[in-house]
């Protein structure tokens, strides 16, 4: 049953070979109908083409999501030509038959391939195209459907050989191919979608790692332990080269990781920075014009706790800093690199471990963290929110001064790496009081202030450095009391996520004390 092609609908994303094909169809007297971009290309080649919106009486709308989804299109494709009722319906509704459909789909696979984001991939899911292809293929008794440019020639050969008609054999072969294409297209969408879900719901099997080291014991001597590498090879304690010192213990590894993740927040091109960690919490963090000044500032925050600590640096360890560090007892130093001279200086301290990680961790990198609970494993994506990407919204009458703003950013950067509830006092790009891991935020505020007082006594300062400092809180203040404790300690500016039911109350209290406060909208719980 040869079928003459009198009307063709062409709608193609990939316009390869389109013009030659359209020209040949026109030469056979075929009327051409097309969607926006395809019609434009055909018209530009000087051919007559009817826009599909002229056929449907509707404009292409909703960013092109709806352009061919119309009875004038689908009726023209699906009507059985020698069925009386179908013919009647066509007449009643002014539907003209479409004998040839030429469609290739929105490039969904290529969009995924190039690494497009979720929204862009979704927008590249073709709806109208597959609907037309499936309709035409179902009605292959009357309609020929072409889903790739490779088949243009076969159609033209038949039109030439059969006086402008296609054979049933070709239409069946094309119909089979059409369903293979829509099937593969939907499979690609489905596979991609499942991969997206896996990212949202982390798979604990991602942790299935390789044994790096059997540890002598765990957190306590009566616990056994081992260190495993996960497939995700981020720079840090698992990948670093240990130059000297005895084997790392479980607690060393845990602390070194905390230190190196924190130092990753400080772009080495922007500033030198140093973090000192004890029991997985920073006890001093500072930026400086060079490493040695950053180290001295970090140490000054809480030199008592820093004894036996873990030090991380964001630049290659230099000789000056190495000399300064060796003045007190330190467990581990981790840095991207170290100078020959620094390595030699550290070499004199046989027990001090020196780890070179090659590069800094990227704080924005994706990844998973896990925690065991009885009979289960809690898995989440890592906290990769970074201060540089946040907008600090001023909520008080007074806005922070430039110096305060600089210190607020610094303090919130550090707050992410301190166990909740966290209160950080900072001044001149150095922590001056750190309150960590308390059940009450007020306690954290007071403990940090008391430690600052201790440091002032130690350093024989007239007043603690919390006077005229700024303060960062990892989560909102549920009541004004926590913030008032910070003000009492001498803080003049505050950064916190905001979002408490009583934000208004807290803002009012800040205004009453002439305090500048900013909201980040991002919380940094860490338990
Ligand atoms: O967004 S759609 O799903 N909605 C439609 O109604 C529709 N009709 C055709 N995509 C639709 N198409 C697709 O547009 C075709 O499958 C083809 O890939 C593309 C051609 O658009 P243009 O002619 O504007 O380049």
Coordinates of C-alpha atoms and ligand atoms in Angstrom, one line a residue:
X1 CA 0.0 0.0 0.0
X2 CA 2.0 3.0 -1.2
X3 CA 1.0 6.3 0.4
X4 CA 1.6 9.6 -1.4
X5 CA 3.3 12.2 0.7
X6 CA 1.4 15.4 0.3
X7 CA 2.1 17.1 3.7
X8 CA 5.2 16.7 5.9
X9 CA 5.8 18.0 9.4
X10 CA 9.5 18.7 10.2
X11 CA 10.6 19.4 13.7
X12 CA 14.3 18.8 14.3
X13 CA 16.8 19.9 16.9
X14 CA 19.7 18.4 14.9
X15 CA 19.4 20.2 11.6
X16 CA 22.0 18.1 9.7
X17 CA 20.9 17.4 6.1
X18 CA 17.6 19.2 6.8
X19 CA 17.8 21.7 3.9
X20 CA 18.7 19.2 1.2
X21 CA 15.9 16.9 2.4
X22 CA 13.3 19.7 2.6
X23 CA 14.4 20.9 -0.9
X24 CA 13.9 17.4 -2.3
X25 CA 10.5 17.1 -0.6
X26 CA 9.4 20.5 -2.0
X27 CA 10.5 19.3 -5.5
X28 CA 8.0 16.4 -5.1
X29 CA 5.3 19.0 -4.3
X30 CA 5.2 18.2 -0.6
X31 CA 3.7 20.9 1.6
X32 CA 6.1 21.6 4.5
X33 CA 5.0 22.4 8.1
X34 CA 7.5 23.2 10.8
X35 CA 8.2 24.3 14.3
X36 CA 10.0 27.6 15.1
X37 CA 13.7 26.9 14.6
X38 CA 13.2 24.3 11.9
X39 CA 10.8 26.6 10.0
X40 CA 13.3 29.4 10.2
X41 CA 16.1 27.3 8.7
X42 CA 13.9 26.0 5.9
X43 CA 12.6 29.5 5.1
X44 CA 16.1 30.9 5.1
X45 CA 17.0 28.4 2.3
X46 CA 14.2 30.1 0.3
X47 CA 11.6 27.3 0.6
X48 CA 8.0 27.7 1.4
X49 CA 7.1 26.5 4.9
X50 CA 4.1 26.8 7.1
X51 CA 4.7 27.5 10.8
X52 CA 3.0 25.0 13.1
X53 CA 1.5 27.8 15.1
X54 CA -0.3 28.9 11.9
X55 CA -1.7 25.3 11.7
X56 CA -2.8 25.1 15.3
X57 CA -3.9 28.6 15.8
X58 CA -1.8 28.7 19.0
X59 CA 1.6 30.4 19.4
X60 CA 4.5 28.2 20.6
X61 CA 4.3 28.8 24.4
X62 CA 5.8 28.1 27.8
X63 CA 9.4 28.3 26.5
X64 CA 8.4 26.0 23.7
X65 CA 7.1 23.3 26.0
X66 CA 3.8 23.5 24.1
X67 CA 4.2 23.8 20.3
X68 CA 2.9 20.7 18.6
X69 CA 0.7 19.2 21.3
X70 CA -2.5 20.0 19.5
X71 CA -5.3 17.9 17.8
X72 CA -4.5 19.5 14.5
X73 CA -1.1 17.9 14.7
X74 CA -2.0 14.7 16.5
X75 CA -5.3 14.2 14.6
X76 CA -3.4 14.7 11.3
X77 CA -0.9 12.0 12.4
X78 CA -3.3 9.5 13.9
X79 CA -6.3 9.6 11.7
X80 CA -6.8 6.3 9.7
X81 CA -7.3 7.6 6.2
X82 CA -9.8 5.0 5.0
X83 CA -11.8 5.0 8.2
X84 CA -15.1 6.8 7.6
X85 CA -15.5 8.2 11.1
X86 CA -11.9 9.4 11.2
X87 CA -12.4 11.1 7.9
X88 CA -15.5 12.7 9.2
X89 CA -13.8 13.9 12.4
X90 CA -11.0 15.4 10.3
X91 CA -13.5 17.3 8.2
X92 CA -15.6 18.5 11.1
X93 CA -12.5 19.9 12.9
X94 CA -10.6 21.1 10.0
X95 CA -7.7 18.6 10.5
X96 CA -5.4 18.0 7.5
X97 CA -3.6 14.7 7.2
X98 CA 0.2 14.6 7.8
X99 CA 1.8 11.9 5.8
X100 CA 5.4 12.3 6.7
X101 CA 6.8 13.2 10.2
X102 CA 10.5 14.2 10.5
X103 CA 11.5 14.6 14.1
X104 CA 14.7 14.4 16.0
X105 CA 14.5 15.0 19.7
X106 CA 15.9 17.7 22.1
X107 CA 19.4 16.5 22.8
X108 CA 18.8 15.1 26.3
X109 CA 21.7 12.6 26.2
X110 CA 24.2 15.3 24.9
X111 CA 23.0 17.7 27.6
X112 CA 23.7 15.2 30.3
X113 CA 27.0 14.3 28.7
X114 CA 28.2 17.9 28.8
X115 CA 27.6 18.0 32.6
X116 CA 24.6 20.4 32.5
X117 CA 22.8 21.1 35.8
X118 CA 19.5 19.5 36.9
X119 CA 17.2 22.2 35.5
X120 CA 18.9 22.3 32.1
X121 CA 18.6 18.5 31.8
X122 CA 14.9 18.6 32.7
X123 CA 14.3 21.4 30.1
X124 CA 15.9 19.1 27.5
X125 CA 13.3 16.4 28.0
X126 CA 11.3 16.4 24.8
X127 CA 7.6 15.8 25.2
X128 CA 6.0 16.9 22.0
X129 CA 8.6 15.2 19.8
X130 CA 8.2 11.7 21.3
X131 CA 4.4 12.1 21.3
X132 CA 4.4 12.8 17.6
X133 CA 6.9 10.1 16.8
X134 CA 4.8 7.5 18.7
X135 CA 1.6 8.7 17.1
X136 CA 3.1 8.6 13.6
X137 CA 4.7 5.2 14.2
X138 CA 1.4 3.8 15.5
X139 CA -0.3 5.0 12.3
X140 CA 2.5 3.7 10.0
X141 CA -0.2 2.3 7.7
X142 CA -0.6 5.8 6.5
X143 CA 2.3 7.8 7.9
X144 CA 6.0 7.6 7.5
X145 CA 8.2 8.7 10.4
X146 CA 11.8 9.6 10.3
X147 CA 13.8 10.0 13.5
X148 CA 17.3 10.5 12.2
X149 CA 19.0 12.2 9.2
X150 CA 20.5 8.9 8.1
X151 CA 17.0 7.8 6.8
X152 CA 16.3 10.9 4.7
X153 CA 17.9 9.1 1.7
X154 CA 15.7 6.0 2.0
X155 CA 12.6 8.2 2.0
X156 CA 13.7 10.2 -1.0
X157 CA 14.7 7.1 -2.9
X158 CA 11.2 5.7 -2.4
X159 CA 9.5 9.0 -3.4
X160 CA 11.6 9.0 -6.6
X161 CA 10.8 5.3 -7.4
X162 CA 7.1 5.4 -6.4
X163 CA 5.9 8.6 -7.9
X164 CA 6.0 10.5 -4.6
X165 CA 4.8 7.7 -2.3
X166 CA 6.3 5.5 0.4
X167 CA 5.9 1.7 0.7
X168 CA 4.4 0.0 3.7
X169 CA 7.6 -2.0 4.1
X170 CA 9.6 1.2 4.6
X171 CA 7.0 2.7 6.9
X172 CA 7.1 -0.4 9.1
X173 CA 10.8 -0.4 9.2
X174 CA 10.8 3.3 10.2
X175 CA 8.1 2.7 12.8
X176 CA 10.1 0.0 14.5
X177 CA 13.1 2.4 14.5
X178 CA 10.9 5.2 15.9
X179 CA 9.9 3.2 18.9
X180 CA 13.4 2.1 19.5
X181 CA 14.4 5.7 19.6
X182 CA 11.6 6.9 22.0
X183 CA 12.4 3.8 24.2
X184 CA 16.1 4.6 24.3
X185 CA 15.3 8.2 25.0
X186 CA 13.1 7.5 28.0
X187 CA 15.6 4.9 29.3
X188 CA 18.3 7.6 29.2
X189 CA 16.0 10.0 31.1
X190 CA 15.2 7.3 33.6
X191 CA 18.9 6.3 34.2
X192 CA 19.8 9.9 34.6
X193 CA 17.0 10.5 37.0
X194 CA 18.0 7.5 39.2
X195 CA 21.6 8.9 39.3
X196 CA 20.2 12.2 40.6
X197 CA 18.3 10.4 43.4
X198 CA 21.4 8.6 44.5
X199 CA 23.2 12.0 45.0
X200 CA 20.3 13.1 47.2
X201 CA 20.2 9.9 49.2
X202 CA 23.9 9.0 49.7
X203 CA 24.7 5.4 49.3
X204 CA 26.7 4.0 52.2
X205 CA 28.5 1.6 49.9
X206 CA 30.4 4.7 48.7
X207 CA 32.3 4.1 51.9
X208 CA 33.4 0.6 51.0
X209 CA 37.1 1.4 51.2
X210 CA 40.6 0.0 51.2
X211 CA 42.4 -0.7 54.4
X212 CA 45.2 1.9 54.8
X213 CA 46.4 1.0 58.3
X214 CA 45.4 -1.2 61.2
X215 CA 45.6 1.1 64.2
X216 CA 47.1 0.2 67.5
X217 CA 43.8 1.0 69.2
X218 CA 40.8 3.3 68.8
X219 CA 39.7 6.4 70.7
X220 CA 40.6 4.5 73.9
X221 CA 43.2 1.7 74.4
X222 CA 40.5 -1.0 75.0
X223 CA 39.0 -0.3 71.5
X224 CA 40.3 -1.8 68.3
X225 CA 40.6 0.4 65.2
X226 CA 41.6 0.7 61.5
X227 CA 41.9 3.4 58.9
X228 CA 40.2 2.9 55.5
X229 CA 40.5 4.9 52.3
X230 CA 37.3 5.7 50.4
X231 CA 37.3 6.0 46.6
X232 CA 36.9 9.8 47.0
X233 CA 40.6 10.9 47.2
X234 CA 40.4 14.4 48.7
X235 CA 43.7 15.9 49.8
X236 CA 44.1 15.4 53.6
X237 CA 45.2 13.0 56.2
X238 CA 44.3 9.8 54.2
X239 CA 46.4 10.9 51.1
X240 CA 49.2 12.9 52.8
X241 CA 52.8 11.8 52.8
X242 CA 54.2 11.3 56.3
X243 CA 57.8 12.5 56.4
X244 CA 58.7 11.6 60.0
X245 CA 57.5 10.7 63.4
X246 CA 55.7 7.6 64.8
X247 CA 52.6 6.2 63.3
X248 CA 49.5 8.3 63.6
X249 CA 46.9 7.1 66.2
X250 CA 43.2 7.1 65.8
X251 CA 42.8 10.4 67.6
X252 CA 45.7 11.9 65.6
X253 CA 44.0 11.0 62.4
X254 CA 40.7 12.4 63.6
X255 CA 42.2 15.7 64.8
X256 CA 44.5 16.1 61.7
X257 CA 41.4 15.7 59.5
X258 CA 39.5 18.4 61.5
X259 CA 42.5 20.7 61.2
X260 CA 43.1 20.2 57.5
X261 CA 39.4 20.5 56.6
X262 CA 39.3 23.8 58.5
X263 CA 42.5 25.2 56.9
X264 CA 41.0 24.4 53.5
X265 CA 38.6 27.3 54.1
X266 CA 41.5 29.7 53.7
X267 CA 42.6 30.4 50.1
X268 CA 46.4 30.3 50.2
X269 CA 46.5 32.9 47.4
X270 CA 44.6 35.4 49.5
X271 CA 46.2 34.9 52.9
X272 CA 48.5 32.8 55.1
X273 CA 46.5 30.9 57.7
X274 CA 47.1 28.5 60.6
X275 CA 44.7 26.3 62.6
X276 CA 45.6 24.5 65.8
X277 CA 43.3 21.7 66.8
X278 CA 42.8 19.8 70.1
X279 CA 40.2 17.0 70.5
X280 CA 38.8 17.7 67.0
X281 CA 38.1 21.3 67.8
X282 CA 40.1 24.3 66.7
X283 CA 41.7 26.1 69.8
X284 CA 43.2 28.8 67.7
X285 CA 42.8 30.0 64.1
X286 CA 44.3 33.0 62.5
X287 CA 45.2 34.7 59.2
X288 CA 48.4 36.5 58.9
X289 CA 50.7 38.3 56.5
X290 CA 52.9 35.2 56.6
X291 CA 52.7 31.8 58.2
X292 CA 54.8 32.5 61.3
X293 CA 52.6 35.5 62.2
X294 CA 49.4 33.4 61.6
X295 CA 50.8 30.7 63.8
X296 CA 51.7 33.2 66.6
X297 CA 48.2 34.7 66.5
X298 CA 46.5 31.2 66.5
X299 CA 48.7 30.1 69.4
X300 CA 47.8 33.3 71.4
X301 CA 44.1 32.4 71.4
X302 CA 44.6 29.5 73.8
X303 CA 48.2 28.5 74.2
X304 CA 47.3 26.2 77.1
X305 CA 45.1 24.0 75.0
X306 CA 47.5 24.2 72.0
X307 CA 50.1 22.1 74.0
X308 CA 50.2 18.7 72.2
X309 CA 47.9 20.0 69.5
X310 CA 47.7 19.4 65.7
X311 CA 48.7 22.3 63.5
X312 CA 47.5 22.8 59.9
X313 CA 48.8 25.4 57.6
X314 CA 47.5 26.6 54.2
X315 CA 51.0 27.3 52.7
X316 CA 54.2 25.4 52.5
X317 CA 55.8 25.2 55.9
X318 CA 58.8 27.6 56.0
X319 CA 61.8 27.6 58.3
X320 CA 60.7 30.5 60.5
X321 CA 57.4 28.9 61.3
X322 CA 59.0 25.5 61.8
X323 CA 61.4 27.0 64.4
X324 CA 58.5 28.7 66.2
X325 CA 56.4 25.5 66.3
X326 CA 59.3 23.5 67.8
X327 CA 59.3 25.8 70.8
X328 CA 56.4 23.9 72.3
X329 CA 55.2 20.3 72.2
X330 CA 53.1 19.5 69.1
X331 CA 51.8 16.1 67.9
X332 CA 51.3 16.6 64.2
X333 CA 51.9 19.3 61.5
X334 CA 50.1 19.1 58.2
X335 CA 50.6 21.4 55.3
X336 CA 50.5 21.3 51.5
X337 CA 54.3 21.3 51.4
X338 CA 57.5 22.3 53.3
X339 CA 60.8 23.9 52.4
X340 CA 64.0 21.8 52.7
X341 CA 65.1 24.0 55.6
X342 CA 61.8 23.6 57.5
X343 CA 62.0 19.8 57.0
X344 CA 65.4 19.8 58.5
X345 CA 64.3 21.9 61.5
X346 CA 61.3 19.6 62.2
X347 CA 63.8 16.6 61.7
X348 CA 65.4 17.5 65.0
X349 CA 62.1 16.6 66.8
X350 CA 61.9 12.9 66.1
X351 CA 58.4 12.4 67.5
X352 CA 56.8 15.3 65.8
X353 CA 54.9 14.0 62.7
X354 CA 55.1 16.0 59.6
X355 CA 52.5 15.3 56.9
X356 CA 52.6 16.9 53.4
X357 CA 49.3 16.7 51.6
X358 CA 50.3 18.1 48.3
X359 CA 47.3 20.5 48.1
X360 CA 44.5 22.0 50.2
X361 CA 41.1 20.4 50.4
X362 CA 38.4 22.2 48.4
X363 CA 35.8 23.3 50.9
X364 CA 33.2 23.3 48.1
X365 CA 33.9 19.8 47.0
X366 CA 31.0 17.3 47.2
X367 CA 31.5 14.2 49.4
X368 CA 29.9 12.2 52.1
X369 CA 30.2 12.1 55.9
X370 CA 29.0 9.2 58.1
X371 CA 28.2 8.5 61.7
X372 CA 27.2 5.3 63.2
X373 CA 24.1 4.9 65.3
X374 CA 22.9 1.6 67.0
X375 CA 22.1 -0.7 64.1
X376 CA 22.6 2.0 61.5
X377 CA 24.7 4.4 59.6
X378 CA 23.8 8.1 59.2
X379 CA 25.1 9.4 55.9
X380 CA 25.0 13.0 54.6
X381 CA 26.6 15.1 52.0
X382 CA 29.5 17.1 53.5
X383 CA 28.9 20.7 54.6
X384 CA 30.4 22.4 51.6
X385 CA 28.8 25.8 52.2
X386 CA 31.5 28.5 52.1
X387 CA 31.4 32.0 53.5
X388 CA 32.6 33.5 50.2
X389 CA 29.4 32.3 48.6
X390 CA 27.1 33.7 51.3
X391 CA 25.4 37.1 51.5
X392 CA 25.7 38.7 54.9
X393 CA 22.4 40.5 55.5
X394 CA 22.6 43.4 57.9
X395 CA 19.5 43.2 60.2
X396 CA 20.4 45.9 62.8
X397 CA 20.2 49.7 62.7
X398 CA 24.0 49.8 62.8
X399 CA 25.9 48.1 59.9
X400 CA 29.3 46.5 60.7
X401 CA 32.3 48.6 60.0
X402 CA 34.7 47.3 57.3
X403 CA 37.0 45.9 60.0
X404 CA 34.1 44.2 61.8
X405 CA 32.8 42.7 58.5
X406 CA 36.2 41.3 57.7
X407 CA 36.4 39.7 61.2
X408 CA 32.8 38.4 61.0
X409 CA 33.5 36.6 57.8
X410 CA 36.6 35.1 59.4
X411 CA 34.7 34.1 62.5
X412 CA 31.9 32.4 60.6
X413 CA 34.4 30.5 58.4
X414 CA 35.9 29.1 61.6
X415 CA 32.5 28.4 63.2
X416 CA 31.8 25.8 60.6
X417 CA 34.6 23.7 62.0
X418 CA 33.8 23.8 65.7
X419 CA 31.5 21.4 67.4
X420 CA 28.0 22.8 68.2
X421 CA 27.0 24.8 70.1
X422 CA 29.7 27.1 68.9
X423 CA 30.5 30.7 69.8
X424 CA 33.6 32.2 68.3
X425 CA 35.0 35.6 69.3
X426 CA 37.5 37.0 66.7
X427 CA 39.6 40.2 66.4
X428 CA 42.1 41.2 63.7
X429 CA 41.5 38.0 61.8
X430 CA 42.3 35.7 64.7
X431 CA 40.1 33.8 67.1
X432 CA 40.3 35.2 70.6
X433 CA 37.8 32.9 72.3
X434 CA 36.3 29.7 71.2
X435 CA 33.3 28.0 72.9
X436 CA 32.7 24.5 71.6
X437 CA 30.3 21.6 72.1
X438 CA 28.1 22.9 74.8
X439 CA 24.5 22.0 75.2
X440 CA 23.6 25.6 75.8
X441 CA 24.7 28.4 73.5
X442 CA 24.8 30.8 76.5
X443 CA 27.4 28.4 78.1
X444 CA 29.5 28.5 74.9
X445 CA 29.4 32.3 74.9
X446 CA 30.5 32.4 78.6
X447 CA 33.2 29.7 78.3
X448 CA 34.7 31.4 75.3
X449 CA 34.8 34.7 77.1
X450 CA 36.3 33.1 80.2
X451 CA 39.0 31.5 78.1
X452 CA 39.8 34.8 76.5
X453 CA 40.2 36.2 80.0
X454 CA 42.6 33.3 80.8
X455 CA 44.6 34.1 77.7
X456 CA 44.7 37.8 78.7
X457 CA 46.1 36.8 82.1
X458 CA 48.7 34.6 80.5
X459 CA 49.8 37.2 78.1
X460 CA 49.6 39.9 80.8
X461 CA 47.1 42.0 78.9
X462 CA 45.1 44.8 80.6
X463 CA 41.8 43.4 79.2
X464 CA 40.7 40.3 77.3
X465 CA 40.7 40.4 73.6
X466 CA 37.0 39.8 73.5
X467 CA 36.7 43.6 74.2
X468 CA 35.9 45.1 70.9
X469 CA 35.8 41.7 69.2
X470 CA 33.1 40.3 66.8
X471 CA 31.2 37.1 67.4
X472 CA 30.0 34.2 65.3
X473 CA 27.4 31.7 66.2
X474 CA 27.0 28.5 64.2
X475 CA 23.2 28.5 64.6
X476 CA 20.6 31.1 65.5
X477 CA 20.2 32.5 69.0
X478 CA 16.9 31.0 70.2
X479 CA 16.7 33.8 72.8
X480 CA 18.5 37.1 73.3
X481 CA 20.4 35.8 76.3
X482 CA 23.2 34.1 74.4
X483 CA 23.9 37.2 72.4
X484 CA 23.7 39.4 75.5
X485 CA 26.4 37.2 77.1
X486 CA 28.6 37.9 74.0
X487 CA 27.9 41.7 74.3
X488 CA 28.8 41.5 78.0
X489 CA 32.1 40.0 77.0
X490 CA 32.7 43.0 74.8
X491 CA 31.6 41.9 71.3
X492 CA 30.5 44.8 69.1
X493 CA 29.2 42.8 66.0
X494 CA 27.5 39.5 65.5
X495 CA 27.1 37.0 62.7
X496 CA 24.6 34.2 62.9
X497 CA 22.3 32.3 60.5
X498 CA 19.0 33.9 61.8
X499 CA 15.7 32.1 61.4
X500 CA 14.7 31.9 65.1
X501 CA 11.1 32.5 66.0
X502 CA 12.4 35.3 68.2
X503 CA 14.7 36.9 65.7
X504 CA 12.9 40.2 66.3
X505 CA 13.6 40.0 70.0
X506 CA 17.3 39.3 69.4
X507 CA 17.6 42.1 66.8
X508 CA 15.9 44.5 69.2
X509 CA 18.4 43.6 72.0
X510 CA 21.3 44.1 69.5
X511 CA 19.9 47.6 68.5
X512 CA 19.5 48.6 72.1
X513 CA 23.2 47.9 72.7
X514 CA 24.4 49.5 69.4
X515 CA 25.5 46.1 68.1
X516 CA 25.8 45.4 64.4
X517 CA 24.4 42.1 63.4
X518 CA 24.3 40.1 60.1
X519 CA 22.4 37.0 59.1
X520 CA 23.9 34.4 56.8
X521 CA 20.8 32.2 56.2
X522 CA 23.2 29.2 56.4
X523 CA 23.6 27.1 59.5
X524 CA 26.8 25.2 60.4
X525 CA 25.8 22.6 62.9
X526 CA 28.6 20.1 63.5
X527 CA 28.1 17.4 66.1
Ligands
LIG1 O1 9.0 21.2 24.3 S1 8.5 20.1 23.6 O2 8.4 18.9 24.3 N1 7.0 20.5 23.2 C1 6.5 20.4 22.0 O3 5.2 20.6 21.8 C2 7.3 20.0 20.9 N2 7.1 19.9 19.6 C3 8.3 19.6 19.0 N3 9.3 19.9 22.3 C4 8.7 19.8 21.1 N4 9.3 19.6 19.9 C5 10.7 19.4 19.6 O4 11.2 20.7 19.2 C6 11.1 18.5 18.5 O5 11.2 17.1 19.0 C7 12.5 19.0 18.1 O6 13.5 18.4 18.7 C8 12.5 20.5 18.5 C9 12.5 21.4 17.3 O7 12.3 22.7 17.6 P1 12.7 23.9 16.6 O8 12.0 23.6 15.3 O9 12.1 25.2 17.2 O10 14.2 23.9 16.5

